[in-house]
Amino acid sequence: MNISPFLENLPVYQPGRPIEEVARELGLDPDGIIKLASNENPLGPSRLGLAAMRQMLKQVNLYPDGNAFYLKQKLAAKLGVTPANLILGNGSNEVIELIGHALLVPGAEVVVSQYCFAVYPIVTALFGAKLVVVPAKNHAHDLDAMLAAITPNTRVVFVANPNNPTGTTASREELARFVNAVPADVLLALDEAYIEFLNEPLDLLPEIRSGAKPNLLLMRTFSKIYGLAGTRIGYGIGHPDFIAALEKIRQPFNINSVAQAGALAALDDTKHVEKTRKINSRGLRLYARTFRKLGLEFIPSQANFILVRVGDGQRVFGELQKLGVIVRPMGGYQLPEWVRITVGTPKENKRCLEALKTVLGQK
Ligand SMILES: *Cc1c(COP(=O)(O)O)cnc(C)c1O
């Protein structure tokens, strides 16, 4: 077979390790393992979402509503945009792939930051486009340098804010300047997977409502604060013309009915979201305080995870795993001395920190 040459050097995405897999491999009881590796919601899905999904299970013999009418209506009302501004994806990862289909051809350039989300380079390579990696500044995006890296061949700039895996966030002023400076023929794909965790995020929805920035696509997800990662649902918010192009590409039933029902109900569960924000900020403070005490370098985060420098990241990851705590090693991100820890419940955080102290011999 003549497999596409674009696949030859394509990196394979390395996900956080599933609890069952680790249990099988190490002969551990899955109930005794905690996973703090994929920035999932430690409180679980919203109870309202869960009830709606249970109800929907009775109808899984039927195809879902391919246009997700009710969910788009509700999201549009919540965001103050129209359904024509919205594209739903099988996770926002699918929205990233749709962008590739819409804009990337061999010779096209994609600008990202060092330590960017791993899916951007994968999608860039998948379409044979050229990745332009801009060195980070203090582990954060250097937005001025990213602007300077744009050439006439640039088609897409990806910015995650907050960024995963670093947890860094651009200031509102800096980000606003950047949004205004990106040339009109370059898509700015602004990944806001963690925006709900920020206290005062820059609100770019006015740019969408006014239609003033046709080259801006905001991407959000139900995987993180809404606790629906397993159902796979995310969305893009953009100009109706670009959304219409993405709609041509997506598969007719890309969002399953259970995901639609769960997301629809979860949008009403403001208590669940507020509770998640609260335990998250407490957890972040606990990690920061403890890392300081232990003399460990870390990157201040406003997301639901934190990057900490532990020496040999792969070793610490392996040792923590033996103690039933799954975190994320960062070798694949050129950060071999670091691990990324998702903020869990208070109990999980405590257990993770105790295990870390044991592994680092600080007990
Ligand atoms: C988790 C994450 C996503 C969301 O992925 P889904 O496909 O919606 O689960 C998108 N971007 C970044 C930067 C993420 O960390």
Tab-separated table of C-alpha atoms and ligand atoms in Angstrom:
chain	number	residue	atom	x	y	z
A	1	MET	CA	0.000	0.000	0.000
A	2	ASN	CA	1.053	3.556	-0.574
A	3	ILE	CA	0.518	5.084	2.829
A	4	SER	CA	0.559	8.874	2.798
A	5	PRO	CA	4.110	10.171	3.259
A	6	PHE	CA	2.673	12.681	5.733
A	7	LEU	CA	2.174	9.804	8.161
A	8	GLU	CA	5.807	8.768	8.110
A	9	ASN	CA	7.068	11.164	10.768
A	10	LEU	CA	3.734	11.788	12.380
A	11	PRO	CA	4.043	11.661	16.170
A	12	VAL	CA	1.451	9.517	17.914
A	13	TYR	CA	-0.440	11.309	20.669
A	14	GLN	CA	0.472	9.893	24.092
A	15	PRO	CA	-2.593	10.177	26.325
A	16	GLY	CA	-2.665	10.073	30.121
A	17	ARG	CA	-2.625	6.432	31.182
A	18	PRO	CA	-6.036	4.923	31.959
A	19	ILE	CA	-6.516	3.578	35.501
A	20	GLU	CA	-7.447	0.085	34.251
A	21	GLU	CA	-4.315	-0.151	32.121
A	22	VAL	CA	-2.027	0.780	35.008
A	23	ALA	CA	-3.864	-1.633	37.322
A	24	ARG	CA	-3.449	-4.492	34.823
A	25	GLU	CA	0.196	-3.761	34.216
A	26	LEU	CA	1.265	-3.340	37.844
A	27	GLY	CA	-1.163	-5.828	39.391
A	28	LEU	CA	-2.856	-3.116	41.458
A	29	ASP	CA	-6.480	-2.704	42.513
A	30	PRO	CA	-8.022	-0.137	40.154
A	31	ASP	CA	-10.078	1.272	43.029
A	32	GLY	CA	-6.872	2.248	44.785
A	33	ILE	CA	-5.487	4.225	41.849
A	34	ILE	CA	-6.044	7.937	41.273
A	35	LYS	CA	-5.580	9.563	37.891
A	36	LEU	CA	-4.286	13.124	37.861
A	37	ALA	CA	-3.002	12.936	34.321
A	38	SER	CA	-5.532	14.306	31.840
A	39	ASN	CA	-6.990	17.435	33.444
A	40	GLU	CA	-10.354	15.767	33.977
A	41	ASN	CA	-12.903	17.018	36.497
A	42	PRO	CA	-12.234	15.202	39.799
A	43	LEU	CA	-15.843	15.752	40.930
A	44	GLY	CA	-17.139	13.670	38.032
A	45	PRO	CA	-19.849	14.747	35.606
A	46	SER	CA	-22.640	17.059	36.706
A	47	ARG	CA	-25.573	15.187	38.239
A	48	LEU	CA	-27.972	16.976	35.929
A	49	GLY	CA	-25.883	15.870	32.959
A	50	LEU	CA	-25.800	12.320	34.223
A	51	ALA	CA	-29.584	12.131	34.573
A	52	ALA	CA	-30.086	13.514	31.060
A	53	MET	CA	-27.598	11.042	29.616
A	54	ARG	CA	-29.323	8.102	31.363
A	55	GLN	CA	-32.592	9.196	29.848
A	56	MET	CA	-31.032	9.464	26.384
A	57	LEU	CA	-29.651	5.915	26.569
A	58	LYS	CA	-33.161	4.625	25.869
A	59	GLN	CA	-32.951	6.203	22.426
A	60	VAL	CA	-29.523	5.160	21.271
A	61	ASN	CA	-31.100	3.038	18.544
A	62	LEU	CA	-31.802	6.334	16.786
A	63	TYR	CA	-29.214	8.509	15.064
A	64	PRO	CA	-28.476	11.716	16.909
A	65	ASP	CA	-29.654	15.099	15.667
A	66	GLY	CA	-26.738	15.798	13.351
A	67	ASN	CA	-27.223	19.526	13.697
A	68	ALA	CA	-27.573	19.370	17.513
A	69	PHE	CA	-30.396	21.906	17.347
A	70	TYR	CA	-31.168	22.238	21.053
A	71	LEU	CA	-27.562	22.287	22.179
A	72	LYS	CA	-26.619	24.925	19.622
A	73	GLN	CA	-29.629	27.036	20.626
A	74	LYS	CA	-28.726	26.854	24.279
A	75	LEU	CA	-25.024	27.484	23.775
A	76	ALA	CA	-25.770	30.405	21.457
A	77	ALA	CA	-28.095	31.958	24.028
A	78	LYS	CA	-25.548	31.489	26.804
A	79	LEU	CA	-22.750	33.035	24.755
A	80	GLY	CA	-24.851	35.763	23.155
A	81	VAL	CA	-24.063	34.570	19.627
A	82	THR	CA	-26.137	32.801	16.974
A	83	PRO	CA	-26.137	29.064	16.161
A	84	ALA	CA	-24.431	30.007	12.880
A	85	ASN	CA	-21.406	31.059	14.963
A	86	LEU	CA	-21.028	27.531	16.385
A	87	ILE	CA	-19.393	24.319	15.195
A	88	LEU	CA	-19.557	21.271	17.451
A	89	GLY	CA	-16.792	18.692	17.445
A	90	ASN	CA	-16.140	15.210	18.803
A	91	GLY	CA	-14.069	16.904	21.453
A	92	SER	CA	-12.451	20.207	20.544
A	93	ASN	CA	-9.703	17.980	19.188
A	94	GLU	CA	-11.974	17.343	16.228
A	95	VAL	CA	-12.425	21.077	15.717
A	96	ILE	CA	-8.625	21.333	15.508
A	97	GLU	CA	-8.652	18.643	12.835
A	98	LEU	CA	-11.458	20.394	10.917
A	99	ILE	CA	-9.244	23.492	10.823
A	100	GLY	CA	-6.555	21.387	9.178
A	101	HIS	CA	-8.993	20.165	6.514
A	102	ALA	CA	-10.170	23.695	5.851
A	103	LEU	CA	-6.843	25.520	5.680
A	104	LEU	CA	-3.801	23.277	5.500
A	105	VAL	CA	-2.073	22.059	2.354
A	106	PRO	CA	1.578	21.142	1.762
A	107	GLY	CA	3.612	24.349	1.898
A	108	ALA	CA	1.240	26.082	4.309
A	109	GLU	CA	2.802	27.199	7.574
A	110	VAL	CA	1.379	26.835	11.066
A	111	VAL	CA	2.766	28.970	13.877
A	112	VAL	CA	2.797	27.531	17.411
A	113	SER	CA	4.741	28.124	20.600
A	114	GLN	CA	7.343	25.854	22.120
A	115	TYR	CA	5.518	23.676	24.733
A	116	CYS	CA	2.251	23.945	22.803
A	117	PHE	CA	-0.623	21.432	23.042
A	118	ALA	CA	0.512	18.218	21.302
A	119	VAL	CA	-2.452	18.008	18.936
A	120	TYR	CA	-1.432	21.116	16.919
A	121	PRO	CA	1.820	19.602	15.568
A	122	ILE	CA	0.034	16.313	14.860
A	123	VAL	CA	-2.693	17.943	12.771
A	124	THR	CA	-0.123	20.137	11.010
A	125	ALA	CA	1.912	17.075	10.005
A	126	LEU	CA	-1.209	15.156	8.993
A	127	PHE	CA	-1.871	17.659	6.222
A	128	GLY	CA	1.765	17.953	5.168
A	129	ALA	CA	1.951	21.556	6.371
A	130	LYS	CA	5.034	23.098	7.943
A	131	LEU	CA	5.231	23.666	11.684
A	132	VAL	CA	6.937	26.873	12.801
A	133	VAL	CA	7.795	26.632	16.501
A	134	VAL	CA	8.449	29.921	18.293
A	135	PRO	CA	10.660	29.707	21.423
A	136	ALA	CA	8.749	30.267	24.654
A	137	LYS	CA	9.510	33.118	27.047
A	138	ASN	CA	9.611	31.943	30.687
A	139	HIS	CA	7.722	28.842	29.522
A	140	ALA	CA	4.872	31.046	28.230
A	141	HIS	CA	3.879	32.013	24.692
A	142	ASP	CA	5.987	34.875	23.321
A	143	LEU	CA	3.137	36.490	21.405
A	144	ASP	CA	5.296	39.221	19.838
A	145	ALA	CA	7.708	36.622	18.513
A	146	MET	CA	4.769	34.563	17.228
A	147	LEU	CA	3.507	37.602	15.314
A	148	ALA	CA	6.966	38.112	13.855
A	149	ALA	CA	7.008	34.470	12.718
A	150	ILE	CA	3.976	34.969	10.476
A	151	THR	CA	4.886	34.928	6.761
A	152	PRO	CA	2.802	35.120	3.579
A	153	ASN	CA	2.604	31.297	3.785
A	154	THR	CA	1.117	31.233	7.285
A	155	ARG	CA	-2.430	29.883	7.386
A	156	VAL	CA	-3.023	29.207	11.082
A	157	VAL	CA	-1.682	30.388	14.434
A	158	PHE	CA	-2.590	28.196	17.406
A	159	VAL	CA	-2.624	29.758	20.867
A	160	ALA	CA	-3.917	27.933	23.938
A	161	ASN	CA	-4.747	30.336	26.741
A	162	PRO	CA	-4.236	29.075	29.416
A	163	ASN	CA	-1.716	26.828	27.730
A	164	ASN	CA	-1.503	23.100	28.272
A	165	PRO	CA	0.932	21.734	29.553
A	166	THR	CA	2.508	24.865	31.072
A	167	GLY	CA	-0.612	26.431	32.614
A	168	THR	CA	0.644	29.868	31.566
A	169	THR	CA	-1.845	32.594	30.628
A	170	ALA	CA	-1.233	35.753	28.591
A	171	SER	CA	-2.289	39.025	30.181
A	172	ARG	CA	-5.538	40.487	28.872
A	173	GLU	CA	-3.755	43.470	27.322
A	174	GLU	CA	-1.123	41.325	25.656
A	175	LEU	CA	-3.725	38.961	24.233
A	176	ALA	CA	-5.981	41.785	23.009
A	177	ARG	CA	-3.052	43.364	21.172
A	178	PHE	CA	-2.183	40.024	19.602
A	179	VAL	CA	-5.749	39.347	18.433
A	180	ASN	CA	-5.799	42.719	16.717
A	181	ALA	CA	-2.390	42.285	15.122
A	182	VAL	CA	-2.805	38.859	13.478
A	183	PRO	CA	-3.248	39.491	9.712
A	184	ALA	CA	-6.768	39.019	8.370
A	185	ASP	CA	-5.762	36.141	6.070
A	186	VAL	CA	-4.363	34.069	8.962
A	187	LEU	CA	-6.689	32.069	11.211
A	188	LEU	CA	-6.119	32.698	14.900
A	189	ALA	CA	-7.269	29.474	16.559
A	190	LEU	CA	-7.538	30.489	20.188
A	191	ASP	CA	-7.908	27.403	22.349
A	192	GLU	CA	-9.900	28.268	25.461
A	193	ALA	CA	-10.217	24.738	26.877
A	194	TYR	CA	-9.505	26.078	30.382
A	195	ILE	CA	-11.092	29.540	30.165
A	196	GLU	CA	-13.747	28.678	32.760
A	197	PHE	CA	-11.003	28.360	35.373
A	198	LEU	CA	-9.797	31.944	34.889
A	199	ASN	CA	-11.028	34.665	37.222
A	200	GLU	CA	-11.147	37.504	34.708
A	201	PRO	CA	-10.557	36.185	31.206
A	202	LEU	CA	-10.394	38.490	28.209
A	203	ASP	CA	-13.855	38.287	26.640
A	204	LEU	CA	-13.500	37.953	22.876
A	205	LEU	CA	-17.144	37.138	22.226
A	206	PRO	CA	-17.853	40.788	21.257
A	207	GLU	CA	-15.486	40.301	18.287
A	208	ILE	CA	-17.542	37.283	17.252
A	209	ARG	CA	-20.901	39.041	17.719
A	210	SER	CA	-19.840	42.071	15.692
A	211	GLY	CA	-18.275	39.976	12.940
A	212	ALA	CA	-15.244	42.250	13.187
A	213	LYS	CA	-12.738	39.379	13.265
A	214	PRO	CA	-13.616	36.791	10.612
A	215	ASN	CA	-10.219	35.137	11.174
A	216	LEU	CA	-10.803	34.417	14.874
A	217	LEU	CA	-11.974	30.992	16.057
A	218	LEU	CA	-12.410	30.382	19.780
A	219	MET	CA	-12.345	26.740	20.842
A	220	ARG	CA	-13.916	25.428	24.022
A	221	THR	CA	-14.799	22.037	25.457
A	222	PHE	CA	-17.078	20.115	27.780
A	223	SER	CA	-14.139	17.849	28.687
A	224	LYS	CA	-12.611	19.933	31.436
A	225	ILE	CA	-14.747	21.983	33.816
A	226	TYR	CA	-17.982	20.272	32.718
A	227	GLY	CA	-16.574	16.813	33.435
A	228	LEU	CA	-17.683	15.190	30.166
A	229	ALA	CA	-14.324	14.155	28.670
A	230	GLY	CA	-15.534	10.608	28.048
A	231	THR	CA	-18.475	11.729	25.920
A	232	ARG	CA	-16.210	13.702	23.544
A	233	ILE	CA	-17.767	17.072	22.876
A	234	GLY	CA	-16.244	20.484	22.248
A	235	TYR	CA	-16.991	23.467	20.043
A	236	GLY	CA	-15.672	26.357	18.033
A	237	ILE	CA	-17.076	29.893	18.046
A	238	GLY	CA	-16.364	31.925	14.942
A	239	HIS	CA	-17.554	33.931	11.984
A	240	PRO	CA	-20.520	32.320	10.152
A	241	ASP	CA	-18.552	32.126	6.885
A	242	PHE	CA	-15.716	30.129	8.392
A	243	ILE	CA	-18.135	28.037	10.471
A	244	ALA	CA	-20.029	27.201	7.259
A	245	ALA	CA	-16.776	25.905	5.742
A	246	LEU	CA	-16.117	23.723	8.785
A	247	GLU	CA	-19.701	22.410	8.661
A	248	LYS	CA	-19.026	21.033	5.180
A	249	ILE	CA	-16.148	18.969	6.507
A	250	ARG	CA	-17.530	17.422	9.655
A	251	GLN	CA	-19.152	13.997	9.569
A	252	PRO	CA	-22.962	14.159	9.696
A	253	PHE	CA	-23.302	12.554	13.142
A	254	ASN	CA	-20.043	13.561	14.798
A	255	ILE	CA	-21.670	14.352	18.151
A	256	ASN	CA	-23.457	11.380	19.651
A	257	SER	CA	-26.851	11.753	21.282
A	258	VAL	CA	-25.625	10.952	24.808
A	259	ALA	CA	-22.993	13.674	24.583
A	260	GLN	CA	-25.563	16.159	23.313
A	261	ALA	CA	-27.929	15.381	26.173
A	262	GLY	CA	-25.169	15.543	28.778
A	263	ALA	CA	-23.786	18.833	27.510
A	264	LEU	CA	-27.235	20.417	27.263
A	265	ALA	CA	-28.025	19.589	30.883
A	266	ALA	CA	-24.517	20.381	32.158
A	267	LEU	CA	-24.858	23.950	30.862
A	268	ASP	CA	-27.592	24.457	33.463
A	269	ASP	CA	-25.527	23.028	36.304
A	270	THR	CA	-23.859	26.228	37.454
A	271	LYS	CA	-23.457	24.778	40.954
A	272	HIS	CA	-21.284	21.970	39.629
A	273	VAL	CA	-19.141	24.458	37.701
A	274	GLU	CA	-18.787	26.760	40.704
A	275	LYS	CA	-17.881	23.911	43.016
A	276	THR	CA	-15.276	22.715	40.531
A	277	ARG	CA	-13.732	26.185	40.307
A	278	LYS	CA	-13.607	26.413	44.085
A	279	ILE	CA	-11.904	23.098	44.780
A	280	ASN	CA	-9.578	23.777	41.864
A	281	SER	CA	-8.299	27.096	43.134
A	282	ARG	CA	-7.875	25.639	46.615
A	283	GLY	CA	-5.986	22.716	45.116
A	284	LEU	CA	-3.727	25.002	43.077
A	285	ARG	CA	-2.849	26.939	46.224
A	286	LEU	CA	-2.070	23.717	48.092
A	287	TYR	CA	0.262	22.495	45.359
A	288	ALA	CA	2.039	25.860	45.096
A	289	ARG	CA	2.470	26.106	48.857
A	290	THR	CA	3.760	22.548	49.160
A	291	PHE	CA	6.138	22.834	46.188
A	292	ARG	CA	7.589	25.989	47.738
A	293	LYS	CA	8.093	24.170	51.029
A	294	LEU	CA	9.786	21.279	49.235
A	295	GLY	CA	11.974	23.645	47.229
A	296	LEU	CA	10.527	22.415	43.931
A	297	GLU	CA	10.372	24.769	40.957
A	298	PHE	CA	6.878	25.043	39.475
A	299	ILE	CA	5.048	27.211	36.977
A	300	PRO	CA	2.233	29.257	38.504
A	301	SER	CA	-0.990	28.058	36.903
A	302	GLN	CA	-4.533	29.318	36.573
A	303	ALA	CA	-5.781	26.151	34.913
A	304	ASN	CA	-6.677	22.818	36.556
A	305	PHE	CA	-3.172	21.390	36.462
A	306	ILE	CA	0.313	22.418	37.455
A	307	LEU	CA	3.759	21.729	36.037
A	308	VAL	CA	6.478	20.914	38.571
A	309	ARG	CA	10.184	20.223	38.158
A	310	VAL	CA	11.056	16.945	39.853
A	311	GLY	CA	14.423	16.006	38.324
A	312	ASP	CA	13.951	12.819	36.297
A	313	GLY	CA	10.309	13.208	35.278
A	314	GLN	CA	10.022	9.750	33.759
A	315	ARG	CA	11.385	8.095	36.916
A	316	VAL	CA	9.133	10.091	39.228
A	317	PHE	CA	6.148	9.301	37.000
A	318	GLY	CA	6.983	5.590	37.194
A	319	GLU	CA	7.491	5.589	40.962
A	320	LEU	CA	4.293	7.545	41.583
A	321	GLN	CA	2.455	5.069	39.399
A	322	LYS	CA	3.644	2.200	41.598
A	323	LEU	CA	2.107	4.086	44.521
A	324	GLY	CA	-1.175	4.289	42.625
A	325	VAL	CA	-0.903	7.918	41.483
A	326	ILE	CA	-0.943	8.551	37.741
A	327	VAL	CA	0.520	11.894	36.633
A	328	ARG	CA	1.835	12.955	33.238
A	329	PRO	CA	5.504	12.777	32.310
A	330	MET	CA	6.591	15.621	30.047
A	331	GLY	CA	9.424	14.133	27.997
A	332	GLY	CA	7.269	14.337	24.882
A	333	TYR	CA	7.051	18.083	25.408
A	334	GLN	CA	10.829	18.540	25.729
A	335	LEU	CA	10.366	18.989	29.469
A	336	PRO	CA	11.988	15.755	30.729
A	337	GLU	CA	12.605	17.135	34.226
A	338	TRP	CA	8.970	18.021	34.810
A	339	VAL	CA	5.682	16.256	35.470
A	340	ARG	CA	2.212	17.712	35.056
A	341	ILE	CA	-0.263	17.097	37.847
A	342	THR	CA	-3.998	17.611	37.441
A	343	VAL	CA	-5.666	19.208	40.454
A	344	GLY	CA	-7.843	16.549	42.082
A	345	THR	CA	-10.167	16.439	45.056
A	346	PRO	CA	-8.595	17.608	48.364
A	347	LYS	CA	-8.067	13.967	49.309
A	348	GLU	CA	-6.437	13.114	45.978
A	349	ASN	CA	-4.151	16.149	46.151
A	350	LYS	CA	-3.000	15.187	49.602
A	351	ARG	CA	-2.331	11.632	48.528
A	352	CYS	CA	-0.435	12.790	45.447
A	353	LEU	CA	1.759	15.149	47.474
A	354	GLU	CA	2.493	12.471	50.087
A	355	ALA	CA	3.468	10.044	47.321
A	356	LEU	CA	5.653	12.707	45.703
A	357	LYS	CA	7.462	13.342	48.981
A	358	THR	CA	8.081	9.611	49.331
A	359	VAL	CA	9.430	9.305	45.800
A	360	LEU	CA	11.685	12.349	46.216
A	361	GLY	CA	12.920	11.106	49.579
A	362	GLN	CA	11.624	14.212	51.348
A	363	LYS	CA	9.824	12.410	54.138
B	1	LIG	C1	-7.960	19.138	26.984
B	1	LIG	C2	-7.662	20.101	25.907
B	1	LIG	C3	-8.522	20.243	24.834
B	1	LIG	C4	-9.843	19.536	24.817
B	1	LIG	O1	-9.852	18.383	24.172
B	1	LIG	P1	-11.234	17.657	23.907
B	1	LIG	O2	-11.004	17.060	22.573
B	1	LIG	O3	-12.320	18.686	23.877
B	1	LIG	O4	-11.403	16.675	24.989
B	1	LIG	C5	-8.230	21.161	23.860
B	1	LIG	N1	-7.135	21.927	23.948
B	1	LIG	C6	-6.301	21.842	24.985
B	1	LIG	C7	-5.160	22.762	25.057
B	1	LIG	C8	-6.534	20.908	25.980
B	1	LIG	O5	-5.692	20.808	27.004
